Coordinates of C-alpha atoms and ligand atoms in Angstrom, one line a residue:
X1 CA -16.1 12.7 -16.8
X2 CA -15.1 14.5 -13.9
X3 CA -16.6 17.3 -11.7
X4 CA -13.7 18.2 -9.7
X5 CA -15.6 17.8 -6.7
X6 CA -15.7 13.3 -6.9
X7 CA -15.6 12.3 -3.0
X8 CA -12.1 10.2 -3.6
X9 CA -10.4 13.4 -4.1
X10 CA -10.3 14.0 -0.2
X11 CA -11.3 11.3 1.2
X12 CA -9.5 9.6 4.3
X13 CA -9.5 6.0 3.2
X14 CA -8.6 3.2 5.9
X15 CA -6.7 0.0 4.9
X16 CA -7.6 -2.7 6.5
X17 CA -5.5 -5.8 6.2
X18 CA -7.8 -8.8 6.5
X19 CA -5.9 -11.2 8.4
X20 CA -4.6 -9.0 11.2
X21 CA -8.0 -7.0 11.7
X22 CA -10.2 -9.0 13.5
X23 CA -10.9 -12.8 13.8
X24 CA -14.2 -13.1 13.8
X25 CA -14.9 -16.5 12.8
X26 CA -12.9 -17.5 16.2
X27 CA -11.3 -20.3 14.8
X28 CA -7.8 -19.5 13.7
X29 CA -6.4 -16.7 14.9
X30 CA -6.2 -15.1 11.4
X31 CA -8.8 -12.4 10.4
X32 CA -11.6 -12.7 8.5
X33 CA -14.7 -10.1 6.7
X34 CA -17.1 -11.8 10.0
X35 CA -14.6 -10.0 11.9
X36 CA -14.3 -6.2 9.4
X37 CA -17.9 -6.3 9.9
X38 CA -18.5 -7.0 13.7
X39 CA -15.4 -4.0 14.1
X40 CA -16.6 -1.6 11.3
X41 CA -18.4 1.2 13.6
X42 CA -15.0 1.8 15.1
X43 CA -14.3 3.0 11.8
X44 CA -17.1 5.1 11.6
X45 CA -16.1 6.7 15.1
X46 CA -12.7 7.0 14.3
X47 CA -14.2 9.3 11.1
X48 CA -12.7 7.5 7.9
X49 CA -14.8 7.8 4.5
X50 CA -13.6 4.2 2.9
X51 CA -11.8 1.0 3.4
X52 CA -9.6 -0.6 0.9
X53 CA -9.2 -4.4 1.6
X54 CA -6.2 -5.8 0.7
X55 CA -6.8 -9.1 -0.6
X56 CA -9.6 -11.7 0.8
X57 CA -9.3 -13.7 -2.8
X58 CA -9.0 -17.4 -2.9
X59 CA -5.2 -18.2 -2.2
X60 CA -2.6 -20.3 -1.4
X61 CA -1.0 -17.2 1.3
X62 CA 2.4 -17.6 -0.3
X63 CA 2.6 -13.9 0.0
X64 CA -0.3 -13.1 2.4
X65 CA -2.5 -13.5 -0.7
X66 CA -1.1 -11.4 -3.2
X67 CA -1.0 -14.2 -5.0
X68 CA -4.3 -15.0 -6.3
X69 CA -5.8 -18.6 -7.2
X70 CA -9.5 -17.3 -8.0
X71 CA -9.7 -13.6 -9.0
X72 CA -13.9 -14.4 -8.3
X73 CA -13.9 -15.9 -4.9
X74 CA -13.2 -15.7 -1.1
X75 CA -10.7 -17.8 0.2
X76 CA -12.2 -20.0 3.3
X77 CA -9.8 -18.8 5.9
X78 CA -11.2 -15.6 5.6
X79 CA -15.3 -16.8 4.6
X80 CA -17.1 -16.9 1.9
X81 CA -19.0 -14.6 -0.8
X82 CA -21.7 -14.0 1.3
X83 CA -20.1 -12.9 3.8
X84 CA -18.1 -10.6 1.0
X85 CA -21.9 -9.2 0.6
X86 CA -23.6 -9.1 4.0
X87 CA -19.8 -6.7 4.5
X88 CA -20.5 -4.7 1.8
X89 CA -23.9 -4.4 2.9
X90 CA -23.2 -3.1 6.1
X91 CA -19.6 -0.8 5.0
X92 CA -22.5 1.0 2.4
X93 CA -25.1 1.1 5.7
X94 CA -22.4 2.8 7.9
X95 CA -22.0 5.0 4.9
X96 CA -18.6 4.5 4.2
X97 CA -17.2 3.2 0.8
X98 CA -15.5 -0.4 -0.3
X99 CA -12.4 -0.3 -2.3
X100 CA -11.0 -3.7 -3.0
X101 CA -7.4 -5.5 -4.0
X102 CA -6.6 -5.9 -7.6
X103 CA -3.8 -8.0 -8.3
X104 CA -3.4 -8.2 -12.0
X105 CA 0.6 -8.8 -12.8
X106 CA 0.9 -12.3 -11.8
X107 CA -1.6 -15.0 -10.3
X108 CA -0.6 -17.8 -8.1
X109 CA 0.5 -20.5 -9.4
X110 CA -2.1 -22.4 -8.1
X111 CA -4.3 -20.8 -10.5
X112 CA -6.3 -22.9 -13.2
X113 CA -4.6 -20.5 -16.0
X114 CA -0.9 -21.4 -14.8
X115 CA -1.8 -25.2 -13.9
X116 CA -3.4 -25.4 -17.5
X117 CA -0.3 -23.7 -18.9
X118 CA 2.2 -25.9 -17.0
X119 CA 0.3 -28.8 -18.2
X120 CA 0.3 -27.5 -21.9
X121 CA 3.3 -27.6 -24.5
X122 CA 5.4 -24.8 -25.3
X123 CA 4.1 -22.4 -27.3
X124 CA 0.4 -22.9 -26.8
X125 CA -2.1 -20.5 -25.7
X126 CA -2.6 -21.4 -22.4
X127 CA 1.8 -20.7 -22.1
X128 CA 0.7 -17.7 -23.8
X129 CA -1.2 -16.4 -20.6
X130 CA 2.5 -16.3 -18.4
X131 CA 6.1 -15.1 -19.4
X132 CA 7.6 -18.4 -20.2
X133 CA 10.4 -18.0 -22.2
X134 CA 13.4 -20.6 -23.7
X135 CA 16.4 -20.3 -20.9
X136 CA 20.2 -19.5 -22.4
X137 CA 23.3 -21.1 -22.3
X138 CA 24.3 -24.6 -24.2
X139 CA 21.7 -26.7 -23.1
X140 CA 18.9 -23.5 -21.6
X141 CA 20.7 -24.0 -18.1
X142 CA 20.6 -20.0 -17.8
X143 CA 17.9 -17.8 -16.9
X144 CA 16.5 -15.7 -19.8
X145 CA 17.5 -12.7 -18.4
X146 CA 19.5 -11.2 -15.6
X147 CA 16.1 -9.7 -13.3
X148 CA 16.1 -10.1 -9.7
X149 CA 12.5 -10.8 -8.1
X150 CA 11.9 -7.9 -5.9
X151 CA 12.1 -10.6 -2.8
X152 CA 15.0 -11.4 -3.7
X153 CA 16.8 -14.3 -6.1
X154 CA 16.2 -14.6 -9.9
X155 CA 13.8 -13.6 -11.4
X156 CA 13.0 -16.9 -13.5
X157 CA 12.4 -20.5 -12.2
X158 CA 12.7 -23.5 -14.7
X159 CA 10.0 -25.7 -15.7
X160 CA 10.9 -29.5 -15.4
X161 CA 8.4 -31.6 -17.6
X162 CA 6.4 -35.2 -16.6
X163 CA 9.6 -37.3 -17.5
X164 CA 11.3 -35.2 -15.2
X165 CA 13.9 -33.1 -18.0
X166 CA 14.1 -29.3 -17.3
X167 CA 11.9 -27.3 -19.6
X168 CA 10.9 -23.3 -20.3
X169 CA 11.9 -20.7 -17.6
X170 CA 9.0 -18.3 -16.5
X171 CA 9.0 -15.2 -15.3
X172 CA 8.1 -14.1 -12.1
X173 CA 9.1 -10.3 -10.8
X174 CA 8.2 -11.7 -7.1
X175 CA 7.7 -15.0 -5.4
X176 CA 8.4 -18.3 -7.6
X177 CA 4.8 -19.1 -6.0
X178 CA 3.7 -15.5 -8.2
X179 CA 4.0 -16.1 -12.5
X180 CA 3.7 -12.7 -14.2
X181 CA 1.0 -12.7 -16.2
X182 CA 1.5 -12.0 -20.3
X183 CA -0.1 -8.3 -20.5
X184 CA 0.7 -8.8 -24.4
X185 CA -1.9 -11.4 -24.8
X186 CA -5.2 -10.4 -25.3
X187 CA -7.1 -12.7 -23.7
X188 CA -5.0 -11.6 -20.2
X189 CA -6.7 -7.6 -20.8
X190 CA -10.4 -9.9 -21.3
X191 CA -10.0 -12.0 -18.5
X192 CA -9.1 -8.9 -16.4
X193 CA -12.5 -6.7 -18.2
X194 CA -14.6 -9.8 -16.1
X195 CA -12.9 -9.9 -12.9
X196 CA -13.7 -5.9 -12.9
X197 CA -17.2 -6.5 -13.7
X198 CA -17.6 -9.3 -11.6
X199 CA -16.6 -7.2 -8.4
X200 CA -18.6 -3.9 -9.8
X201 CA -21.3 -5.6 -10.3
X202 CA -21.3 -6.2 -6.3
X203 CA -21.0 -3.3 -5.7
X204 CA -17.3 -2.1 -4.9
X205 CA -16.3 1.3 -5.2
X206 CA -13.3 0.6 -6.2
X207 CA -9.9 -1.0 -6.8
X208 CA -6.1 -0.1 -5.7
X209 CA -4.0 -1.9 -8.0
X210 CA -1.2 -4.3 -7.1
X211 CA 2.1 -3.7 -9.1
X212 CA 0.3 -1.1 -11.2
X213 CA 4.1 -0.2 -12.9
X214 CA 4.7 -3.7 -13.2
X215 CA 2.1 -5.1 -16.0
X216 CA 4.1 -4.3 -19.5
X217 CA 7.9 -5.8 -19.9
X218 CA 10.0 -4.0 -22.1
X219 CA 10.7 -5.8 -25.7
X220 CA 12.9 -7.9 -25.8
X221 CA 12.9 -8.3 -22.1
X222 CA 16.5 -6.6 -21.9
X223 CA 19.4 -7.3 -19.4
X224 CA 19.0 -5.1 -16.5
X225 CA 21.3 -4.5 -13.9
X226 CA 19.7 -2.1 -10.7
X227 CA 21.9 1.1 -8.8
X228 CA 23.6 -0.6 -5.9
X229 CA 21.0 1.1 -3.7
X230 CA 17.6 0.3 -5.1
X231 CA 15.3 -2.7 -3.3
X232 CA 11.8 -1.4 -3.2
X233 CA 8.8 -2.5 -4.9
X234 CA 9.5 -0.2 -7.7
X235 CA 13.7 -0.1 -7.6
X236 CA 13.3 3.8 -6.3
X237 CA 16.5 4.5 -4.0
X238 CA 14.9 4.7 -0.4
X239 CA 17.1 5.2 2.5
X240 CA 17.1 7.3 5.2
X241 CA 18.0 10.4 3.3
X242 CA 16.7 9.7 -0.2
X243 CA 17.2 12.2 -2.9
X244 CA 14.0 13.3 -4.4
X245 CA 13.5 13.6 -7.9
X246 CA 12.7 16.5 -9.7
X247 CA 9.7 16.8 -11.8
X248 CA 12.0 18.1 -14.2
X249 CA 13.9 14.7 -14.4
X250 CA 11.6 12.5 -16.4
X251 CA 14.1 10.6 -18.1
X252 CA 15.6 8.9 -15.4
X253 CA 15.7 5.7 -16.7
X254 CA 13.6 3.0 -16.3
X255 CA 14.0 -0.4 -15.7
X256 CA 12.5 -2.5 -18.7
X257 CA 10.1 -4.1 -16.2
X258 CA 8.6 -0.8 -14.9
X259 CA 6.9 2.0 -15.9
X260 CA 6.8 1.0 -19.6
X261 CA 4.9 3.6 -21.7
X262 CA 2.2 1.3 -22.9
X263 CA 0.8 0.3 -19.6
X264 CA -1.1 3.3 -19.9
X265 CA -3.4 1.8 -22.5
X266 CA -4.4 -0.7 -19.7
X267 CA -5.7 1.9 -17.5
X268 CA -7.2 3.8 -20.0
X269 CA -9.6 0.6 -20.8
X270 CA -10.1 -0.1 -17.5
X271 CA -11.1 3.9 -16.6
X272 CA -14.2 3.0 -19.4
X273 CA -14.7 0.2 -17.3
X274 CA -15.3 1.8 -14.7
X275 CA -17.7 4.8 -16.6
X276 CA -19.9 2.0 -17.5
X277 CA -20.8 2.3 -13.9
X278 CA -22.5 5.1 -11.7
X279 CA -21.0 6.3 -8.8
X280 CA -17.7 7.5 -8.9
X281 CA -15.7 4.6 -9.1
X282 CA -11.7 5.0 -8.5
X283 CA -9.1 3.1 -9.3
X284 CA -5.6 4.3 -7.1
X285 CA -2.4 3.0 -9.0
X286 CA 0.1 1.2 -6.3
X287 CA 2.8 2.5 -8.7
X288 CA 6.3 2.8 -7.3
X289 CA 7.3 5.7 -9.6
X290 CA 9.7 8.8 -9.6
X291 CA 9.9 11.2 -10.7
X292 CA 6.4 12.7 -8.6
X293 CA 5.7 14.3 -12.6
X294 CA 6.0 10.6 -14.3
X295 CA 3.7 9.1 -11.7
X296 CA 1.0 12.0 -12.6
X297 CA 0.7 10.0 -15.5
X298 CA -1.1 7.5 -13.6
X299 CA -3.5 10.0 -13.0
X300 CA -4.3 11.4 -16.2
X301 CA -8.0 12.6 -16.6
X302 CA -8.5 9.6 -19.0
X303 CA -6.6 7.3 -16.5
X304 CA -7.1 6.4 -12.9
X305 CA -7.8 8.2 -10.2
X306 CA -5.6 8.3 -7.7
X307 CA -1.6 6.7 -7.2
X308 CA 0.1 5.9 -4.0
X309 CA 2.4 8.9 -3.2
X310 CA 5.1 7.2 -2.2
X311 CA 7.7 9.3 -2.8
X312 CA 5.7 11.1 0.0
X313 CA 6.3 8.0 2.4
X314 CA 10.1 8.0 2.0
X315 CA 10.8 11.3 2.3
X316 CA 12.9 11.9 6.0
X317 CA 11.2 13.4 9.1
X318 CA 12.9 17.1 8.2
X319 CA 11.3 20.3 6.8
X320 CA 13.3 21.0 4.0
X321 CA 12.3 17.6 2.2
X322 CA 9.0 17.4 3.3
X323 CA 8.7 21.2 2.0
X324 CA 10.4 20.0 -1.1
X325 CA 8.2 16.6 -1.4
X326 CA 5.1 18.8 -1.3
X327 CA 5.6 21.0 -3.5
X328 CA 6.8 18.4 -6.1
X329 CA 3.3 16.6 -5.5
X330 CA 0.9 19.5 -5.9
X331 CA 2.9 20.3 -9.1
X332 CA 2.4 17.5 -10.9
X333 CA -0.6 16.3 -9.5
X334 CA -2.3 19.8 -9.8
X335 CA -0.7 19.7 -13.6
X336 CA -2.7 16.6 -14.6
X337 CA -5.9 17.7 -12.5
X338 CA -5.7 14.8 -9.8
X339 CA -5.3 15.2 -6.2
X340 CA -2.5 14.0 -4.8
X341 CA -2.3 10.7 -2.3
X342 CA -0.7 10.9 0.7
X343 CA 0.5 7.4 2.7
X344 CA 2.3 7.5 5.6
X345 CA 1.8 3.4 6.2
X346 CA 0.9 0.6 5.1
X347 CA 1.5 -3.3 5.1
X348 CA 4.9 -3.0 3.1
X349 CA 7.0 -0.6 5.3
X350 CA 8.1 -0.5 8.1
X351 CA 5.6 0.8 10.3
X352 CA 5.7 5.3 10.5
X353 CA 6.1 5.3 13.9
X354 CA 9.3 3.3 13.9
X355 CA 10.3 4.6 10.7
X356 CA 10.5 7.9 11.6
X357 CA 13.2 7.3 14.1
X358 CA 15.4 4.7 12.6
X359 CA 19.1 5.4 12.3
X360 CA 20.5 3.9 9.9
X361 CA 19.7 3.0 6.5
X362 CA 16.7 0.9 5.4
X363 CA 15.4 0.1 1.9
X364 CA 12.4 -0.7 1.9
X365 CA 11.0 -4.3 2.3
X366 CA 13.9 -5.2 4.7
X367 CA 11.9 -4.5 7.6
X368 CA 13.8 -4.2 10.5
X369 CA 14.6 -7.2 13.2
X370 CA 16.8 -7.7 16.4
X371 CA 20.0 -7.8 14.2
X372 CA 18.7 -4.6 12.0
X373 CA 21.7 -1.7 13.1
X374 CA 19.7 1.9 14.1
X375 CA 17.0 0.3 15.9
X376 CA 14.3 3.3 16.5
X377 CA 13.9 4.6 19.9
X378 CA 10.1 3.8 20.4
X379 CA 8.9 7.2 22.3
X380 CA 10.9 9.7 19.2
X381 CA 9.4 7.4 17.0
X382 CA 6.0 7.9 17.7
X383 CA 6.3 11.6 18.3
X384 CA 7.5 12.1 15.1
X385 CA 4.6 9.8 13.8
X386 CA 2.1 11.6 15.6
X387 CA 3.6 15.0 14.1
X388 CA 3.8 13.8 10.4
X389 CA 0.4 12.6 10.3
X390 CA -1.0 15.5 11.8
X391 CA 1.0 17.3 9.2
X392 CA -0.3 14.8 6.1
X393 CA -4.3 15.1 7.5
X394 CA -4.0 19.0 6.8
X395 CA -2.5 18.6 3.4
X396 CA -4.9 19.5 0.1
X397 CA -5.8 15.7 -1.3
X398 CA -7.4 12.2 -0.3
X399 CA -5.5 10.1 2.5
X400 CA -4.4 6.7 3.3
X401 CA -4.2 5.7 6.4
X402 CA -2.9 1.9 7.8
X403 CA -4.7 -0.1 10.3
X404 CA -3.2 -0.2 13.8
X405 CA -1.5 4.1 12.9
X406 CA -4.3 5.3 14.7
X407 CA -3.5 3.7 18.0
X408 CA 0.3 4.5 17.6
X409 CA 1.9 0.9 16.1
X410 CA 5.0 0.6 16.3
X411 CA 7.1 -1.5 14.1
X412 CA 7.3 -5.3 15.8
X413 CA 10.9 -5.8 15.7
X414 CA 11.8 -8.8 18.2
X415 CA 9.2 -11.4 16.3
X416 CA 11.1 -14.9 16.2
X417 CA 13.0 -16.6 13.5
X418 CA 10.0 -19.3 13.3
X419 CA 7.0 -17.3 13.1
X420 CA 8.0 -14.9 9.9
X421 CA 6.2 -15.5 6.7
X422 CA 7.0 -13.3 4.2
X423 CA 8.7 -14.7 1.4
X424 CA 10.8 -12.3 1.4
X425 CA 12.6 -14.0 4.7
X426 CA 12.7 -17.2 2.9
X427 CA 14.1 -15.8 -0.5
X428 CA 17.2 -13.9 1.4
X429 CA 17.9 -16.8 4.0
X430 CA 17.3 -14.2 6.7
X431 CA 19.1 -11.4 5.2
X432 CA 16.2 -9.6 4.8
X433 CA 13.7 -9.4 7.4
X434 CA 10.7 -8.9 5.2
X435 CA 7.8 -7.0 6.2
X436 CA 6.4 -9.3 8.8
X437 CA 6.4 -6.5 11.5
X438 CA 4.1 -4.2 10.8
X439 CA 1.9 -7.0 9.3
X440 CA 1.1 -8.2 13.7
X441 CA -2.6 -8.7 14.2
X442 CA -4.1 -5.3 16.3
X443 CA -4.6 -5.2 20.1
X444 CA -8.6 -3.9 20.6
X445 CA -9.3 -4.5 24.1
X446 CA -6.1 -4.2 26.6
X447 CA -7.4 -7.3 28.9
X448 CA -9.0 -9.5 26.3
X449 CA -6.6 -12.9 25.3
X450 CA -5.1 -11.5 21.8
X451 CA -6.0 -7.8 22.9
X452 CA -9.1 -8.8 21.8
X453 CA -8.5 -9.7 18.1
X454 CA -10.0 -12.9 18.8
X455 CA -11.6 -15.1 20.6
X456 CA -9.1 -18.1 21.0
X457 CA -6.3 -15.9 22.0
X458 CA -4.6 -16.6 19.0
X459 CA -2.8 -14.4 16.4
X460 CA -1.1 -15.4 13.2
X461 CA 2.3 -13.4 14.0
X462 CA 2.7 -13.0 17.8
X463 CA 1.8 -9.6 19.3
X464 CA 3.9 -8.4 22.1
X465 CA 3.7 -8.5 26.0
X466 CA 3.8 -4.9 26.1
X467 CA 0.4 -3.6 24.0
X468 CA -2.2 -3.1 26.4
X469 CA -1.6 0.6 26.2
X470 CA -2.1 0.5 22.3
X471 CA -5.1 -1.4 22.4
X472 CA -8.3 0.8 21.1
X473 CA -10.0 1.0 24.5
X474 CA -6.9 2.0 26.5
X475 CA -7.0 4.8 24.2
X476 CA -10.8 5.2 23.7
X477 CA -12.6 9.0 25.1
X478 CA -8.8 9.3 26.7
X479 CA -7.5 13.1 25.4
X480 CA -4.1 13.5 23.8
X481 CA -4.0 9.5 23.2
X482 CA -2.7 8.9 19.4
X483 CA -6.5 7.8 18.8
X484 CA -8.1 11.2 19.8
X485 CA -5.4 13.0 18.3
X486 CA -7.0 11.0 15.0
X487 CA -10.4 11.3 15.2
X488 CA -9.8 15.4 16.6
X489 CA -7.4 15.7 12.8
X490 CA -10.1 13.8 10.5
X491 CA -13.1 16.1 12.2
X492 CA -11.5 19.3 11.7
X493 CA -10.4 18.2 8.4
X494 CA -14.1 17.6 7.3
X495 CA -15.6 20.4 9.1
X496 CA -13.0 22.6 7.2
X497 CA -12.8 20.6 3.9
X498 CA -9.2 20.8 4.3
X499 CA -9.6 17.9 1.9
X500 CA -10.3 20.4 -1.3
X501 CA -8.2 22.9 -0.2
X502 CA -4.6 24.4 -1.1
X503 CA -1.3 24.7 0.0
X504 CA -0.1 27.9 0.4
X505 CA 3.4 28.2 2.6
X506 CA 3.7 30.7 5.4
X507 CA 7.6 33.1 5.1
X508 CA 9.4 33.7 7.8
X509 CA 9.9 30.8 10.0
X510 CA 13.2 28.8 10.0
X511 CA 14.4 25.6 8.7
X512 CA 13.1 23.4 10.3
X513 CA 9.3 24.3 10.1
X514 CA 7.0 23.5 7.4
X515 CA 4.4 26.3 7.6
X516 CA 1.6 26.3 5.4
X517 CA -1.9 27.6 5.7
X518 CA -4.9 25.9 4.1
X519 CA -8.0 27.8 4.4
X520 CA -9.0 28.8 7.7
X521 CA -6.4 26.3 9.5
X522 CA -2.5 27.4 9.6
X523 CA -0.3 24.5 10.4
X524 CA 3.2 24.5 11.8
X525 CA 5.0 21.7 11.7
X526 CA 8.2 22.3 13.9
X527 CA 10.5 18.8 12.2
X528 CA 13.4 19.9 14.9
X529 CA 14.4 19.8 18.1
X530 CA 14.0 23.3 19.2
X531 CA 11.4 25.4 19.9
X532 CA 9.6 27.2 17.4
X533 CA 7.1 30.6 18.7
X534 CA 3.6 30.2 18.0
X535 CA 1.8 33.0 15.9
X536 CA -1.3 34.2 17.8
X537 CA -4.4 31.8 16.9
X538 CA -6.8 29.3 18.3
X539 CA -5.5 26.2 18.4
X540 CA -7.7 23.3 16.7
X541 CA -5.0 20.3 17.1
X542 CA -1.6 19.7 18.7
X543 CA 0.4 16.7 18.5
X544 CA 2.0 17.1 21.4
X545 CA 1.2 19.5 24.2
X546 CA 2.2 22.9 23.7
X547 CA 4.3 25.1 26.0
X548 CA 3.0 28.9 26.1
X549 CA 2.9 30.3 23.1
X550 CA 5.9 27.5 22.1
X551 CA 5.8 24.7 19.4
X552 CA 8.3 22.1 21.2
X553 CA 10.7 20.2 18.7
X554 CA 8.8 17.2 16.5
X555 CA 5.6 18.9 16.7
X556 CA 2.5 19.6 14.9
X557 CA 0.0 22.6 15.5
X558 CA -3.2 23.5 13.6
X559 CA -3.9 26.7 14.6
X560 CA -7.6 28.8 13.4
X561 CA -6.0 31.1 11.1
Ligands
NOJ1 C1 2.7 -5.2 -4.1 C2 1.6 -5.8 -2.5 O1 1.4 -4.6 -1.9 C3 2.8 -6.4 -1.9 O2 2.4 -7.0 -0.2 C4 3.0 -7.9 -2.8 O3 3.9 -8.5 -1.9 C5 3.3 -7.0 -4.0 N1 2.4 -6.1 -4.7 C6 3.4 -8.7 -4.9 O4 1.7 -8.7 -5.4

């Protein structure tokens, strides 16, 4: 039951990507749970309400932990369950909430369930946990259907019997090392109820659910050829100027592996598991689904609480498109009584301080590297990112921040090929750079080795030599720094309760302007180049210095209404 006032409706939630946040164990240049515990006060100072942790579970790390080998333990590279408990205790002592990642679509191929399945006969109960199928062609030499993996290459891998002869194929929508579970199997559903309870009993406040649109596949696994420009985690069309799909277009064709109607019964089930617990626990869907009206089905009152608004993330920095996506979002989510969950960056997309200044098409997940066309101008990207964040944080609803965006970090474009680790890079033979550029360990101290990421000076992906100005200690207390802009925005957001407010469009501005009132705050964002005259009013926040009564291009201002 909802009372309309729950914390997650307006919360600002900070995504920690554990391997790149802080190396507290000081062993290997890889972040860990001890590092998180130590650095939590910085997040309180920033003013966020909660943290979401990407996976820290036992894993061979073929996809940076999204290949889970044990859902109920911590990988030794991140620490132990005791370290988890200590971290969680500290999170709560500091008045924050804690959301952990849940990866139900697939396991690691090293998970005991899959190893047992491989060792068992075709047609066995163990095999029924996953999507094993006979091949096609005369001798089963061809995959069961034509589906491609999100990371490139086919979505099927053939098994080999112990005697060396080829066997059945198994489905993996992602890497070969990430076999898809069969969610038609009640046994699988039972396991995940237990996993939810394991972490709920430990006291987590909720789960971000990985690939929440993918668990159920269409009966018969029919062939499917995606439209040429598809390419994101969900097959949404992602380019520089994506079409924003109108809410009325609910019957847009759905690939047979995404957004199948029956996936919702799983979330209704999980909703009731969460209801066994007090304290407003939450499920947040990572579902790349369009239009927004369809995505809103994930957050109907008896399903999840939040769903990342990726349509918003993918919208170019152009006022008409921004106004449209905001309208469609509020319409869609309001119709089911849910908040919109705004987001601009995460560990799968080009950081918005770079993305918003790209000048060539860049499908989500492809990343940018030395040979990419349309590389961004850094100053312009940061300027737009600050303006875009100031706009996002004034909108009603919840918002997610990705570690490092509060420092204005750009995407790292010139990573050496040999340091890249994203399976996308390997599965496409370097044709797609993948997501490593947004995952580089973040800088804490300008003067310290590895910018204070850890005591050894090591860092699992190399940090750029020119990151000193981005370090937290270089920005702390410096008026106008990106860090201080975020802090101020979050403080004003809380003070005016903007997350629980509304957005009333203000007429009379040009095409390049997004202008609305949220309670006591007037928000004006100028996505164009020409200056805009400001109404009289006390300036609460400006993403760049203002002229006298003038809003420059690529700038957002908050005024007291
Ligand atoms: C979405 C996650 O955010 C991404 O990092 C991962 O590679 C895929 N799901 C597969 O788990």
